[in-house]
Coordinates of C-alpha atoms in Angstrom, one line a residue:
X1 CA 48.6 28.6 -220.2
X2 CA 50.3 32.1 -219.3
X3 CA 50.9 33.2 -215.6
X4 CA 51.4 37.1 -215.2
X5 CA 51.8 38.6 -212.3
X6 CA 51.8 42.3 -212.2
X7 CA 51.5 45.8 -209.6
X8 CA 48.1 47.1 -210.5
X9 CA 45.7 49.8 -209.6
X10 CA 42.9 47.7 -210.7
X11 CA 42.0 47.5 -206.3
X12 CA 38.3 46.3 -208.0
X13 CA 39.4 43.2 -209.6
X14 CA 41.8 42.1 -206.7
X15 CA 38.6 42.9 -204.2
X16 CA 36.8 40.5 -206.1
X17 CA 38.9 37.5 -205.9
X18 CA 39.8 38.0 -202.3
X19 CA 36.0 38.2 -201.7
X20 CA 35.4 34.8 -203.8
X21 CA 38.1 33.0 -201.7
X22 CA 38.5 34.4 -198.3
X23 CA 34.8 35.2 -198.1
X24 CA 32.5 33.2 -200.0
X25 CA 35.2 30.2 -199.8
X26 CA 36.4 30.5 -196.3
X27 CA 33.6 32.2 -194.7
X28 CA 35.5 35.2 -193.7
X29 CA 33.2 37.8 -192.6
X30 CA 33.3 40.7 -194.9
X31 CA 34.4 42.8 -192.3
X32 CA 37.8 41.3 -191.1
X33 CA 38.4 40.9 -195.2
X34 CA 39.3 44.9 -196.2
X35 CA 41.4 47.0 -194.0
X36 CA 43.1 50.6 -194.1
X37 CA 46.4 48.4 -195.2
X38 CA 44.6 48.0 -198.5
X39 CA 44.5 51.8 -198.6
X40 CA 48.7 51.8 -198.3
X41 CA 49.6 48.5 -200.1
X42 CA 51.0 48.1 -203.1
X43 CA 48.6 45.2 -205.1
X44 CA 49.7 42.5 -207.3
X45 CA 47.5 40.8 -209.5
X46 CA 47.9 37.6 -211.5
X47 CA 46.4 36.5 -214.3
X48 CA 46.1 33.5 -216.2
X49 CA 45.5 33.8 -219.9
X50 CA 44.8 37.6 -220.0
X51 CA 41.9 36.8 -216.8
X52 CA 42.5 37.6 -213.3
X53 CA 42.8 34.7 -211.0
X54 CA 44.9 35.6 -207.8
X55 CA 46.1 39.0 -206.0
X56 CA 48.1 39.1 -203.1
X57 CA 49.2 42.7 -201.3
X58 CA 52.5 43.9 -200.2
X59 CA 53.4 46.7 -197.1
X60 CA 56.2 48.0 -195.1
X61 CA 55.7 48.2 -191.3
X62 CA 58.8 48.7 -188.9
X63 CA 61.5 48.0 -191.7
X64 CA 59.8 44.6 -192.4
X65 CA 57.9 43.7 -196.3
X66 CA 54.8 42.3 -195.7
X67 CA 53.1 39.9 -198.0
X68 CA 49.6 39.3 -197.7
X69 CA 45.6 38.5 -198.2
X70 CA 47.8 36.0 -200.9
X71 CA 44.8 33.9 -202.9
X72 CA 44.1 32.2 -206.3
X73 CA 41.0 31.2 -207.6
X74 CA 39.6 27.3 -207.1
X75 CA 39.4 27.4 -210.8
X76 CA 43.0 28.1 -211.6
X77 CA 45.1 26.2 -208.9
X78 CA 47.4 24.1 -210.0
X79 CA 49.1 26.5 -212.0
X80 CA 51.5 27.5 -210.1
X81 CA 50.1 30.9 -209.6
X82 CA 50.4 31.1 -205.8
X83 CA 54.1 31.2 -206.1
X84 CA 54.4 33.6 -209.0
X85 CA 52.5 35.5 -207.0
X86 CA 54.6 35.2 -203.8
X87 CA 57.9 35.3 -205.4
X88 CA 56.6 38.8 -206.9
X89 CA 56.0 40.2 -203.4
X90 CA 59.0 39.0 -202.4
X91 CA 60.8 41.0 -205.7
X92 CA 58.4 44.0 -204.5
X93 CA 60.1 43.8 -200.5
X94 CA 63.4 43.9 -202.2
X95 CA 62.6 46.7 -204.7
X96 CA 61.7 48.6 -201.3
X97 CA 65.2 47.9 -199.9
X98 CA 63.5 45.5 -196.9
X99 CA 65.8 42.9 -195.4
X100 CA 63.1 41.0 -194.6
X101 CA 59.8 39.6 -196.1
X102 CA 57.0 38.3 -193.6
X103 CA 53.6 36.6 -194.0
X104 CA 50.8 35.1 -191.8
X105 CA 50.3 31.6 -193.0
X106 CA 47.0 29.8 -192.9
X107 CA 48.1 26.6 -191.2
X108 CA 47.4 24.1 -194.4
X109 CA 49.6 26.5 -196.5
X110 CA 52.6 26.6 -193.8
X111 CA 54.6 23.7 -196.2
X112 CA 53.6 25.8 -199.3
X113 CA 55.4 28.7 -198.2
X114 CA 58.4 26.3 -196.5
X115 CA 58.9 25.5 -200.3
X116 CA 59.7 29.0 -200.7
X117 CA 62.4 29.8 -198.1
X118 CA 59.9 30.9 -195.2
X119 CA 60.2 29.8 -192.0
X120 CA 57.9 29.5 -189.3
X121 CA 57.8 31.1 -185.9
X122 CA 56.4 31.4 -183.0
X123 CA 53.0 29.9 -182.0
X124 CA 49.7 29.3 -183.9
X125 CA 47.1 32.2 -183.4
X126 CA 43.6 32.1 -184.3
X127 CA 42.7 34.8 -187.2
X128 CA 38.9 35.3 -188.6
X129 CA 38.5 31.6 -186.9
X130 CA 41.3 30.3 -189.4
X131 CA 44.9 29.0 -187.1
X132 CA 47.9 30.7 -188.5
X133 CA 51.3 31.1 -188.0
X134 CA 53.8 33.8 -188.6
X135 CA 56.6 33.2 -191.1
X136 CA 59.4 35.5 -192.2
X137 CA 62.0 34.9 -194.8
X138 CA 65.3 36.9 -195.2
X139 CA 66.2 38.4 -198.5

């Protein structure tokens, strides 16, 4: 099996995986799901075998990179996907000359993202009814 994980302009195909994991998945109300930041962001896709299976989106605010809205698929976890697809934003905050790469981590994923240099901070906050924690990584 073949992980990609690319920039695209394809905003429908990485609307529809974020609306089959955060929404129908996690029960996310529509509403908190799409932002203006998706307007601004640059999107990555990932695809496994040619079909697109996670997205994840990647902003600068106040000299910081921000990863986000990071999901895969049910069907294709286990493939290491998630952390293609994080270790692209993270080449994507570099590209942009950031320092620093930050995410919001859903507090189940906190040890995920550990694995990959970030570290936690500050206290848990409650977002769309999920607990989260910041987490910022230097590059």
């Amino acid at each position: 099996m073949t992980v990609t994980v690319a920039p695209t302009s394809n905003f429908n195909a990485c609307r529809d995986i974020r609306i089959a994991v955060f929404v129908e998945e996690q029960r996310i109300p529509m509403a908190e799901e799409f932002d203006v930041i998706d307007d601004v962001a640059q999107h990555l896709l990932a695809t496994l075998d040619g079909t697109p299976v996670g997205t994840a989106r990647v902003y600068e605010k106040g000299g910081v990179g921000y990863i986000g809205r990071i999901c895969v698929l049910r069907s294709a976890r286990g493939h290491k996907v998630g952390q293609k697809l994080v270790l692209a934003g993270l080449d994507v905050v570099r590209d942009m000359g950031l320092p620093t790469a930050q995410l919001s981590a859903q507090d189940h994923a906190i040890p995920f993202y550990e694995r990959l240099g970030f570290v936690a901070y500050g206290d848990f906050y409650d977002d769309a009814g999920i607990p989260h924690k910041d987490m910022r990584r230097d590059l």
